Short mmCIF file of C-alpha atoms in Angstrom, two decimals:
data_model
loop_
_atom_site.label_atom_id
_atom_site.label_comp_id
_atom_site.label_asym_id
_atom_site.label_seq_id
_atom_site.Cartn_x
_atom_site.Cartn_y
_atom_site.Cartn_z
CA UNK A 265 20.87 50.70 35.84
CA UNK A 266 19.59 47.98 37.74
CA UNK A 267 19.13 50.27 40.77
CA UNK A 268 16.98 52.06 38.84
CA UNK A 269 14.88 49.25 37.93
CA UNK A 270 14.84 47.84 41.44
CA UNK A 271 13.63 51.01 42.93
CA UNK A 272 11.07 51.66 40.52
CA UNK A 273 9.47 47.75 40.96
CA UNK A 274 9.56 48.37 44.85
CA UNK A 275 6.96 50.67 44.47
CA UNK A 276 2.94 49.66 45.48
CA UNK A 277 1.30 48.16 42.71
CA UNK A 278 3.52 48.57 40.30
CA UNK A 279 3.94 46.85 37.32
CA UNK A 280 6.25 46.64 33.87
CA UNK A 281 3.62 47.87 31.63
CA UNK A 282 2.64 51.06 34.03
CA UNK A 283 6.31 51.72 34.40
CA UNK A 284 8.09 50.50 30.85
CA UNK A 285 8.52 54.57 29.68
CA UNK A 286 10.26 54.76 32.90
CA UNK A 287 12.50 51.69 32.82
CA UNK A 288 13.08 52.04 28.98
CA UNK A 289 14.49 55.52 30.12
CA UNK A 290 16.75 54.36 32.74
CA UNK A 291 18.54 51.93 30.15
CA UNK A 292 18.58 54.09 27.49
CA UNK A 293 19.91 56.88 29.58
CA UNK A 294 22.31 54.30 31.23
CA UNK A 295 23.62 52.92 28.27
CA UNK A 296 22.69 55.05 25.60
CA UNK A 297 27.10 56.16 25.17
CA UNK A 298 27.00 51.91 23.81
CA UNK A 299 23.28 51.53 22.62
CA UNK A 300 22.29 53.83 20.54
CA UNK A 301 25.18 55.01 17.38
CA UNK A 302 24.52 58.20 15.64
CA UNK A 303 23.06 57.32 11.85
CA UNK A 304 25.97 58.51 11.05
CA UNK A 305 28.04 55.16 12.52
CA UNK A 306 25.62 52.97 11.10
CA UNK A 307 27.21 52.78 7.72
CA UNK A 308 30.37 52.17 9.28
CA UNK A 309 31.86 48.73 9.55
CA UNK A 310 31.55 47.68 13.35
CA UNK A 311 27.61 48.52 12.98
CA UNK A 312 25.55 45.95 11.02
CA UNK A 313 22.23 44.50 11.08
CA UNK A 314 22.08 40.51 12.27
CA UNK A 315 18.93 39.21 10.90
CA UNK A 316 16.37 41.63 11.30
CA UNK A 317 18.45 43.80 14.47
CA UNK A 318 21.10 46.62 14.65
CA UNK A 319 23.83 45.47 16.61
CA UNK A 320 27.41 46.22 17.45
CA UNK A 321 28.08 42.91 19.35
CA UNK A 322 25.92 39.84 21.04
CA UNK A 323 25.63 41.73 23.91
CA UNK A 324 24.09 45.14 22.50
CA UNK A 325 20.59 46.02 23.21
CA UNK A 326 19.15 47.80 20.48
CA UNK A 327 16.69 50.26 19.74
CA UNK A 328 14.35 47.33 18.31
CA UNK A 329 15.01 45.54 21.48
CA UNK A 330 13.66 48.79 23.57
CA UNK A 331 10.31 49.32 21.37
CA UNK A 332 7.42 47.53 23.06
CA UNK A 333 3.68 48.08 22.54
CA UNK A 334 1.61 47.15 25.01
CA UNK A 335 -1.68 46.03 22.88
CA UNK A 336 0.75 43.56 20.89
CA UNK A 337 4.46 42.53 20.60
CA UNK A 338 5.20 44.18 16.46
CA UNK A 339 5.77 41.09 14.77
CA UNK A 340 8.98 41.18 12.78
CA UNK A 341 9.32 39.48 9.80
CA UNK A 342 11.99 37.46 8.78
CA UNK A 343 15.23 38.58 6.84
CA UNK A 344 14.74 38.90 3.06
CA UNK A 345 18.03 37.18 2.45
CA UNK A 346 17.07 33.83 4.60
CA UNK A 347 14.42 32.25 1.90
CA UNK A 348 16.90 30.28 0.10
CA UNK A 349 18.68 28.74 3.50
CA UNK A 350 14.78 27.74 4.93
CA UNK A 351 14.76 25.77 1.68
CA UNK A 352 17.81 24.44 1.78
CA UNK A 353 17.06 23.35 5.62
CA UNK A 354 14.22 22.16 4.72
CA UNK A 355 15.53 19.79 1.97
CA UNK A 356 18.84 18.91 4.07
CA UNK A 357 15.71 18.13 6.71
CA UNK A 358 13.97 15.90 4.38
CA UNK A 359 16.71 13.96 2.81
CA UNK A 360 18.00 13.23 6.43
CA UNK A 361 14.14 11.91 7.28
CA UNK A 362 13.71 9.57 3.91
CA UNK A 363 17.31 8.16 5.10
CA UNK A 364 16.11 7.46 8.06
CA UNK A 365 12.90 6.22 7.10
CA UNK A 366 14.63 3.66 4.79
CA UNK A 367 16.83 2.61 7.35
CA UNK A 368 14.27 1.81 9.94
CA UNK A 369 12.33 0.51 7.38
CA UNK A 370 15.44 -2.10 6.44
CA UNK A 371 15.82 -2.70 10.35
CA UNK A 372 12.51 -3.71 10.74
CA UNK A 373 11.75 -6.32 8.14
CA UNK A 374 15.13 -8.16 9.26
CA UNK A 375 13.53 -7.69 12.54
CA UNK A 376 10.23 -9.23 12.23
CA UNK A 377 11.49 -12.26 9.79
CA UNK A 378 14.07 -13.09 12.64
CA UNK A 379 11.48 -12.52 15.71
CA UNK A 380 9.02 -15.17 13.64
CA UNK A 381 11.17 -17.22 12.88
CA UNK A 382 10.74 -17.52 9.44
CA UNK A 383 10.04 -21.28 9.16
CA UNK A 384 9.54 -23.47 5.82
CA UNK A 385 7.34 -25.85 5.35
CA UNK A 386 8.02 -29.51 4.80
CA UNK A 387 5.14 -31.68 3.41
CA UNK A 388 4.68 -35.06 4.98
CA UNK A 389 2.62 -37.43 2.47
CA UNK A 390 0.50 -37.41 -0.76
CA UNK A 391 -2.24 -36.24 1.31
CA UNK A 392 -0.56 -32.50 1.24
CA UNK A 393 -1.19 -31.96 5.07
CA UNK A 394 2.02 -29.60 6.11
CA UNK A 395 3.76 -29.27 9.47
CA UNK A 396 6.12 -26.60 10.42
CA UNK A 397 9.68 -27.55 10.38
CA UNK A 398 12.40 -25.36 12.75
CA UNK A 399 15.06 -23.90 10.81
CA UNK A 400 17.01 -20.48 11.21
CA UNK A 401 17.81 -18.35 8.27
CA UNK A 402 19.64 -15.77 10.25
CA UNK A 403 20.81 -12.44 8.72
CA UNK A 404 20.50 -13.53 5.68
CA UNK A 405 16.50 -14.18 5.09
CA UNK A 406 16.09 -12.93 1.44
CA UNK A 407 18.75 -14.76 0.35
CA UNK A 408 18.09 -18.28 2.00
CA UNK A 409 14.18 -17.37 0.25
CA UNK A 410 15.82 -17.33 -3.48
CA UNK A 411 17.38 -20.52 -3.34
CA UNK A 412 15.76 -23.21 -5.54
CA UNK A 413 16.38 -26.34 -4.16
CA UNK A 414 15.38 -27.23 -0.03
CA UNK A 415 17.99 -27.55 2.38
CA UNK A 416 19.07 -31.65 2.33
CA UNK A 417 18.29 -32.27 5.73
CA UNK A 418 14.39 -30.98 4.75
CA UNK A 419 14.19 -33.94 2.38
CA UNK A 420 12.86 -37.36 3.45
CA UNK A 421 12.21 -40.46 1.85
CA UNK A 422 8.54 -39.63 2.19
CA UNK A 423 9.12 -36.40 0.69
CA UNK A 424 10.88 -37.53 -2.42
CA UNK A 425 8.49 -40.08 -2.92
CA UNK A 426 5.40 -37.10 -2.72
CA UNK A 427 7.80 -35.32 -5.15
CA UNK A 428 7.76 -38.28 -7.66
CA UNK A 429 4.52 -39.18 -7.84
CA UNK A 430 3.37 -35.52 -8.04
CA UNK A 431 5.79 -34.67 -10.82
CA UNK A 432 3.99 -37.68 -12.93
CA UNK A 433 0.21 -36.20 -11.69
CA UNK A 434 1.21 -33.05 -12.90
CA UNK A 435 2.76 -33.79 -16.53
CA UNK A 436 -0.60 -35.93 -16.86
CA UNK A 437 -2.90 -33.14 -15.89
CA UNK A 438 -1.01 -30.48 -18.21
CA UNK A 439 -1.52 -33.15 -21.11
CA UNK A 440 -4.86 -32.86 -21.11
CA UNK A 441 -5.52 -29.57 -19.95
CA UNK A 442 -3.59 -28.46 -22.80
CA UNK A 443 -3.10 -24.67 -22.89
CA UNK A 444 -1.74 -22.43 -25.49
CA UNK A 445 -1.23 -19.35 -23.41
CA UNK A 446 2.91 -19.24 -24.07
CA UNK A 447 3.23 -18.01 -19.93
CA UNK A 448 0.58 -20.25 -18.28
CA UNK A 449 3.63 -22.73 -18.18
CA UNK A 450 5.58 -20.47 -15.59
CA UNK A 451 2.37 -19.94 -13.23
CA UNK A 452 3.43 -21.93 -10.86
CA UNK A 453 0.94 -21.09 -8.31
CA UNK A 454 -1.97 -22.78 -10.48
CA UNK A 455 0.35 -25.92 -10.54
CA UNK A 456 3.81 -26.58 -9.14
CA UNK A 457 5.71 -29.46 -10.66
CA UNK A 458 8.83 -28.13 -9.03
CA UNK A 459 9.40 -24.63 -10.51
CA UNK A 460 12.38 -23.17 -10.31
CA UNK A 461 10.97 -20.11 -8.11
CA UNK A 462 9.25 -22.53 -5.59
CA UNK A 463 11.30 -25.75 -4.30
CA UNK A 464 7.95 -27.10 -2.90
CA UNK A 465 6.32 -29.24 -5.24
CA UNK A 466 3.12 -29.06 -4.45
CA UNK A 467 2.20 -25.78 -3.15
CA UNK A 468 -0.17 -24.55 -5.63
CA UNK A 469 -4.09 -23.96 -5.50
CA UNK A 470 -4.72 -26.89 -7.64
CA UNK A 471 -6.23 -25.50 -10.47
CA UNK A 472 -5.88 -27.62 -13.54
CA UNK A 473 -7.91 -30.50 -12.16
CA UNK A 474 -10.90 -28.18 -11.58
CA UNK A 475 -10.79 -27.42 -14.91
CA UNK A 476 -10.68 -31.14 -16.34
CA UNK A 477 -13.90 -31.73 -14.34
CA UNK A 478 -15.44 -28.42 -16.07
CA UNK A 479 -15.50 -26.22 -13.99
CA UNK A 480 -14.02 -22.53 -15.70
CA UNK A 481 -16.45 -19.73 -14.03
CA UNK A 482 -18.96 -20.51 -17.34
CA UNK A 483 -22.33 -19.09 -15.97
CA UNK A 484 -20.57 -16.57 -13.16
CA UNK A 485 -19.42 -12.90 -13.19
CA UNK A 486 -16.91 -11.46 -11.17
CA UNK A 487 -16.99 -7.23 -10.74
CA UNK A 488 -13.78 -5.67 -9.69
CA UNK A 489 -14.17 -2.59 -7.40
CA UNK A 490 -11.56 -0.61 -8.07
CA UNK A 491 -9.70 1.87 -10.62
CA UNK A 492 -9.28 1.55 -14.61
CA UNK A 493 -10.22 -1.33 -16.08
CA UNK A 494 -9.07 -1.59 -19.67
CA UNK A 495 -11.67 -2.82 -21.05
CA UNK A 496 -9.76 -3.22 -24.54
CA UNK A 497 -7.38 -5.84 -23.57
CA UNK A 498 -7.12 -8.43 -25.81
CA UNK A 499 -6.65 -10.94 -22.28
CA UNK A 500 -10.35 -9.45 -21.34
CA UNK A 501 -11.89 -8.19 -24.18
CA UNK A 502 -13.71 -11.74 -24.72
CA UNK A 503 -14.97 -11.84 -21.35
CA UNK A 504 -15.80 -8.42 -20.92
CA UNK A 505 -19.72 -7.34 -19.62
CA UNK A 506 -20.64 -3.96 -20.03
CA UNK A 507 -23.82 -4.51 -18.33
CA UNK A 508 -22.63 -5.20 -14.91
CA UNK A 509 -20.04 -2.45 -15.24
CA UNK A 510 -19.97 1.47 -14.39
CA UNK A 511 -17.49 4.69 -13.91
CA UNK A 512 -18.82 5.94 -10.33
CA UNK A 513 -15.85 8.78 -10.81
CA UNK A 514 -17.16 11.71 -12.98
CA UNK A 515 -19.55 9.70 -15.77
CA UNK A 516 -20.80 12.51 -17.35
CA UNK A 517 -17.01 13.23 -18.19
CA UNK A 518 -15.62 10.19 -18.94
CA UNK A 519 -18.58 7.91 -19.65
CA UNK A 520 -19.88 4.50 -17.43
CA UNK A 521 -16.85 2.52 -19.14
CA UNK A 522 -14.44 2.11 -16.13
CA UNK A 523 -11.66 2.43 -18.28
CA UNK A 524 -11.40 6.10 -17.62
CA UNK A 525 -10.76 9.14 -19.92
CA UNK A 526 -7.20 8.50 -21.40
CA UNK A 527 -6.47 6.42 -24.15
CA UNK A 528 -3.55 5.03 -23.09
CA UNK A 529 -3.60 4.01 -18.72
CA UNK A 530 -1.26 5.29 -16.42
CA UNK A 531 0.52 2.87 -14.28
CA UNK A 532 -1.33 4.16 -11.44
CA UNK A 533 -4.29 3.58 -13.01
CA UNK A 534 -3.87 0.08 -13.97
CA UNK A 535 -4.67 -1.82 -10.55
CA UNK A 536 -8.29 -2.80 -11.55
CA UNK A 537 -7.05 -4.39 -14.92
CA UNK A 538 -4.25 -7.02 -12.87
CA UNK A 539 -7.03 -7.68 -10.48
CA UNK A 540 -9.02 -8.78 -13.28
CA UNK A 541 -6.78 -10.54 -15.07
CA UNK A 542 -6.15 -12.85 -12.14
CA UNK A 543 -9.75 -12.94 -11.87
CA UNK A 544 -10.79 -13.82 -15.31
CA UNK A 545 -8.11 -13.50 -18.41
CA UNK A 546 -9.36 -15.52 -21.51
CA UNK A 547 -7.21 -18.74 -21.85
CA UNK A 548 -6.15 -20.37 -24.85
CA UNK A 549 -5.77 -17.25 -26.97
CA UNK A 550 -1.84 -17.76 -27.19
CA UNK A 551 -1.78 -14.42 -25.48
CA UNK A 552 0.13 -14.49 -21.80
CA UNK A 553 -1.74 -16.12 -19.28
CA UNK A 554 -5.22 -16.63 -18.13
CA UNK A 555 -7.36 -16.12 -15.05
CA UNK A 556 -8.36 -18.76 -11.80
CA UNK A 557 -12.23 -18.35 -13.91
CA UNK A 558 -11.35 -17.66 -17.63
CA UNK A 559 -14.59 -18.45 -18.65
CA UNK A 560 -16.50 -16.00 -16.39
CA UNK A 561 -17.99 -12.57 -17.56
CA UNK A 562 -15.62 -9.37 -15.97
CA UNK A 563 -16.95 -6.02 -14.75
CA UNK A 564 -15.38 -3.33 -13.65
CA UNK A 565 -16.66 -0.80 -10.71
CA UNK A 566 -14.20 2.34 -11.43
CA UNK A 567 -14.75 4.15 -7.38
CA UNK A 568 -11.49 4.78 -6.63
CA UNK A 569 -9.89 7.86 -8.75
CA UNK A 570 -12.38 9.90 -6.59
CA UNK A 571 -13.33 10.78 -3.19
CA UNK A 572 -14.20 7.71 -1.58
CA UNK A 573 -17.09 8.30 1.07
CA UNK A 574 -19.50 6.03 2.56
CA UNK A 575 -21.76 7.08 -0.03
CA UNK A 576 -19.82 6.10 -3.26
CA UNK A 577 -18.89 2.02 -1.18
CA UNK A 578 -22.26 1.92 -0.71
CA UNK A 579 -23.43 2.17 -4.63
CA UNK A 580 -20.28 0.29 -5.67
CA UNK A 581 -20.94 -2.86 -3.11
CA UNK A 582 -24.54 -3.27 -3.76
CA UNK A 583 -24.12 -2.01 -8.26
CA UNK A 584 -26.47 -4.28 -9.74
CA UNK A 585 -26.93 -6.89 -6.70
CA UNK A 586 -29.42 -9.15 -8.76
CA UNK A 587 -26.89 -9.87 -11.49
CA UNK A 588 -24.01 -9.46 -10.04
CA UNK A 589 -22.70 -12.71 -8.28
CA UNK A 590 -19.43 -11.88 -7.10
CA UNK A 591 -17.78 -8.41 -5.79
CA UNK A 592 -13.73 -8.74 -5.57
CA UNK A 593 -12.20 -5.46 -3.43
CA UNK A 594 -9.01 -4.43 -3.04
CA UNK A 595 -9.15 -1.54 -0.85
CA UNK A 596 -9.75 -0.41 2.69
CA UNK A 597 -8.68 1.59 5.82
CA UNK A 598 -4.82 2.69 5.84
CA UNK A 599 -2.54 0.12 6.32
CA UNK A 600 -0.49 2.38 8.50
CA UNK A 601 -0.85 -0.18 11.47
CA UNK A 602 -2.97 2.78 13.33
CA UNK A 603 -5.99 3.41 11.49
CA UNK A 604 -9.47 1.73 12.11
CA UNK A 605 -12.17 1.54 10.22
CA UNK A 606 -15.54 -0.13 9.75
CA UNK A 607 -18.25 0.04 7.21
CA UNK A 608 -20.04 2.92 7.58
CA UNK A 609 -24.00 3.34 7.61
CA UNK A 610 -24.60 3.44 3.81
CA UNK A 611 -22.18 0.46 2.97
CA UNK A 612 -23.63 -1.67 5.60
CA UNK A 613 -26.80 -1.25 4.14
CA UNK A 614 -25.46 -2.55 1.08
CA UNK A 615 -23.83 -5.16 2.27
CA UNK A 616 -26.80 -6.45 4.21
CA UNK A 617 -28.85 -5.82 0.65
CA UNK A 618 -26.39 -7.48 -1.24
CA UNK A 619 -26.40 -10.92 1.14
CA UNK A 620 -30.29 -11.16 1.49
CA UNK A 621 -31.30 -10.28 -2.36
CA UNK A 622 -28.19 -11.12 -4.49
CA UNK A 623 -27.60 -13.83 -6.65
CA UNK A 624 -31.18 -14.29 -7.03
CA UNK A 625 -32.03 -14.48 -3.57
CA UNK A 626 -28.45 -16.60 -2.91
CA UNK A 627 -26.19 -13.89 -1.58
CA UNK A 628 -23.72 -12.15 -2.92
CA UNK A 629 -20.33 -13.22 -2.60
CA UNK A 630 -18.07 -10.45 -1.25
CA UNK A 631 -14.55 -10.80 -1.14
CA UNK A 632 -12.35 -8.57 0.25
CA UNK A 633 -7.83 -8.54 0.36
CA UNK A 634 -6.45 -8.51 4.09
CA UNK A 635 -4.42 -6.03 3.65
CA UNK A 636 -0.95 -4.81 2.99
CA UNK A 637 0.56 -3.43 6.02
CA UNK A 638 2.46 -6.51 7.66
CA UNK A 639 5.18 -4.39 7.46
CA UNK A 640 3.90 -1.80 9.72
CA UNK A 641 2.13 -3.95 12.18
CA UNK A 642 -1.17 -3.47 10.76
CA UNK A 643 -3.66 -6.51 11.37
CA UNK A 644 -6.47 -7.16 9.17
CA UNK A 645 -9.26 -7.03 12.13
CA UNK A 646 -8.49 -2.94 12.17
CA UNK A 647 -10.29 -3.15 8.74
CA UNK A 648 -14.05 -3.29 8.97
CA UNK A 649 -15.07 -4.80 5.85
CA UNK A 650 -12.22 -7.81 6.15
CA UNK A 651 -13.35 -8.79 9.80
CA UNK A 652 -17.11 -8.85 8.70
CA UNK A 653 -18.81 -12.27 9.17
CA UNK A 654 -20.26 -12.11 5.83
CA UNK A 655 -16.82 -11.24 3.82
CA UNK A 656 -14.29 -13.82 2.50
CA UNK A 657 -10.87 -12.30 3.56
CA UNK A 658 -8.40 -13.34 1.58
CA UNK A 659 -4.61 -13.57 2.88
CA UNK A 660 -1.32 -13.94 0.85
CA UNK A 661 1.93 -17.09 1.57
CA UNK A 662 4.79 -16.79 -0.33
CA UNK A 663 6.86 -19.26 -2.42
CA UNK A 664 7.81 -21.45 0.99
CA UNK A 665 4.03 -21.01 1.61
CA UNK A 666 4.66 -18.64 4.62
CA UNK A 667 3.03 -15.17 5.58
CA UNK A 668 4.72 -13.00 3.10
CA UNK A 669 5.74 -9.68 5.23
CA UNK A 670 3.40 -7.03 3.92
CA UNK A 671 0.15 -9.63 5.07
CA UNK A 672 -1.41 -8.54 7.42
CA UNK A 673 -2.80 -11.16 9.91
CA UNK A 674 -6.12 -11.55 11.63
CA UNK A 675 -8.73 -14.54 12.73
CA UNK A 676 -11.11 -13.02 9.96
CA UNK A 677 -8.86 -14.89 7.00
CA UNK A 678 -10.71 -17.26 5.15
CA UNK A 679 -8.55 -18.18 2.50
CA UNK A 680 -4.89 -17.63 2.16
CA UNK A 681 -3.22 -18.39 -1.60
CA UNK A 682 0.11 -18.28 -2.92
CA UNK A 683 1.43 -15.21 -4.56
CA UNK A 684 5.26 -15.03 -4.31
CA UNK A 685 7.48 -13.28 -1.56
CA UNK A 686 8.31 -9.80 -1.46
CA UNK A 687 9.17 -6.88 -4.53
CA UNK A 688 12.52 -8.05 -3.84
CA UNK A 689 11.74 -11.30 -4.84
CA UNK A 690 11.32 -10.61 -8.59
CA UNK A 691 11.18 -14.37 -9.82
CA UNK A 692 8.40 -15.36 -7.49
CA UNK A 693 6.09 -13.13 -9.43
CA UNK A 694 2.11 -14.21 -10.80
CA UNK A 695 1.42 -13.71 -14.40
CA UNK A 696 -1.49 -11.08 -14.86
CA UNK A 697 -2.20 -8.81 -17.19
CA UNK A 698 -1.80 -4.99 -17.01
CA UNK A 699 -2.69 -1.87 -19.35
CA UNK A 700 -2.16 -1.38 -23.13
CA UNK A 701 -2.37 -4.97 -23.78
CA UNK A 702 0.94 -6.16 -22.41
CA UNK A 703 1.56 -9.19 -20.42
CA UNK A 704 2.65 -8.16 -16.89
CA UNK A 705 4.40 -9.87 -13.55
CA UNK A 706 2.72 -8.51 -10.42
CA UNK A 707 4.53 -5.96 -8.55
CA UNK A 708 4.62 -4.14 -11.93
CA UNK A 709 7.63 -5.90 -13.18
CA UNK A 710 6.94 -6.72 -17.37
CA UNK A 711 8.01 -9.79 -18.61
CA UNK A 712 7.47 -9.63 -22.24
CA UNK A 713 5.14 -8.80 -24.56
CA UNK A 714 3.67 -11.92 -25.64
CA UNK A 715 1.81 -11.27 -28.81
#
């Protein structure tokens, strides 16, 4: 057989396709006693077909094997019976990735808290200026984070004497702040007097004595860019303006209220409404908590349910730019720790509108979050809108006031405030409000329904 085919290739310009009738003959003439069964033997038991071929044993070469067309290779399709074992590869295939994925994901956050060295913070006088002081957690970061009180050694005289004497400022400034809202007590990022979820007294924004010298967010008006807004809430309700507020997604189906078209909000839907709260929740209404400005006006910019293009930032950034004093975002590039992205041509425009005729000629403030992609080793200057100049970038610290792990770092940070840890850190959690007028935890853990 392989004479055959050696004598026939020696030949001048010749080539398989010119001679395949001849070589397919010299096999099948060769081999044809082994190759090719009478139909009779194919029903019999040594004969069967192997996927989509007639064989008699892994070394058989078939009649399949033999056919070739020289235009195009016959594409063969695959064997009836195999649909149910490609899906059950396929989810054997995807259970195995998701494990994996898990597992690196795991790997890496121990990783990156041990590479930092996650450090606490110790605070040095009344003054509040902090330095960092060394200290190891080891393998066991999330734990050491959930412990209450500070390691003895962290403790100085100093430090216990800044303890005492803010303990007494803060009873004082609760006294006459006064406030009714039954879960304003356990915001201890407005005022820490030594909560149980943060061992450093101290490490708060400081809010309560802004508020004793007047100063609430009366006269201001915040707009959240973003998705539902429920607009019903009896937290926002009072400080609700429907004139500085639109649905960008659909309107002539669900309306300009960016609450949306269901009557009651998804989860998913509910991102614009905790953003709010934070921003602006009524206070003393005995209902939860309230807001860093609970006496400003809230409107809600509902953009995101939709395509978001250049087009639809644009209208949303400069909506109403000579009412509108402040524009809070949540949103940007991926935070997949590849992507880049900058404001396109349309939302530059409107951010260079927005600056030059806002706020009566003032500016508009714009203020946009970092990020969330610590965790995948995004940075905050891939993100066009957070490394602009004329943006305040806002960062997050957790309850030891360090970079929690999904913040993403950059120079463009402006401000960075204290928020809690991680969604494993459950205790360390803001009170906001969230959809269907319940009281809510960020992270989307409920805490009650305080009525």
């Amino acid at each position: 057989m392989f004479q055959a085919l050696q004598d026939l290739l020696k030949e001048e310009e010749t080539t398989m396709e010119d001679n395949w009738k001849d070589i397919k003959e010299a096999l099948t003439s060769t081999c044809q006693e082994v190759l090719l069964p009478a139909e009779e033997e194919i029903g019999k038991t040594r004969w069967k077909w192997i996927g989509h071929t007639l064989r008699k044993s892994s070394n058989c070469i078939t009649r399949q094997a033999l056919t070739y067309n020289l235009e195009e290779k016959r594409r063969r399709g695959r064997p009836k019976n195999t649909l149910r074992r490609i899906i059950e590869a396929d989810m054997k295939r995807m259970n195995k990735n998701w494990k994996e994925l898990e597992r690196i994901s795991q790997d890496r956050v121990g990783w990156r808290m041990l590479v930092q060295e996650i450090k606490p913070l110790k605070i040095l006088n009344v003054q509040k200026r902090f330095t960092i002081y060394n200290s190891e957690f080891g393998a066991n970061v999330a734990k050491s984070l959930k412990k209450t009180p500070l390691p003895k050694e962290m403790v100085t005289e100093s430090d216990a004497e800044y303890n005492r004497q803010y303990i007494e400022y803060a009873k004082r400034i609760r006294s006459a702040v006064n406030v009714n809202d039954p879960a304003a007590y356990y915001v201890w990022q407005y005022l820490n007097d030594g909560n149980s979820v943060s061992p450093l007294i101290g490490l708060d924004i400081n809010l309560y004595p802004i508020f004793l010298e007047g100063v609430t967010g009366k006269g201001t008006n915040v707009v959240i860019l973003d998705d539902g807004l429920d607009t019903s809430h009896p937290d926002l309700q009072a400080n609700y303006d429907e004139t500085i507020s639109v649905n960008m997604d659909r309107p002539q189906e669900n309306g300009l209220s960016p609450r949306g078209p269901r009557k009651i909000i998804p989860e998913n839907d509910g991102h614009g409404t905790r953003c709010a709260g934070l921003a602006g929740a009524v206070i003393n209404n005995s209902f939860c908590s309230h807001g860093v400005a609970p006496k400003t006006k809230l409107g809600g910019i509902r953009m995101l349910t939709g395509p978001v293009t250049d087009f639809v930032e644009a209208k949303g950034l400069s909506y109403k730019v000579e009412l509108i004093n402040i524009f809070c975002s949540s949103w940007g590039p991926s935070d997949d720790g590849v992507t880049m992205d900058l404001p396109h041509k349309y939302a530059k425009d409107s951010l260079s509108h927005g600056l030059a005729k806002g706020r009566n000629g003032l500016g508009s403030i714009y203020i946009f979050a970092s990020g969330n992609g610590g965790l995948s080793g995004d940075s905050c200057g891939a993100d066009g809108f957070v490394s602009s100049p004329d943006v305040i970038a806002v960062s997050a610290v957790d309850n030891l006031g360090q970079k929690t792990m999904y913040s993403e770092p950059c120079s463009a940070i402006r401000v960075s405030v204290p928020v809690g840890g991680s969604p494993e850190m459950s205790d360390m959690n803001i009170l906001v409000n969230n959809n269907n007028n319940n009281g809510f935890l960020s992270f989307n853990r409920a805490i009650v329904n305080y009525q």
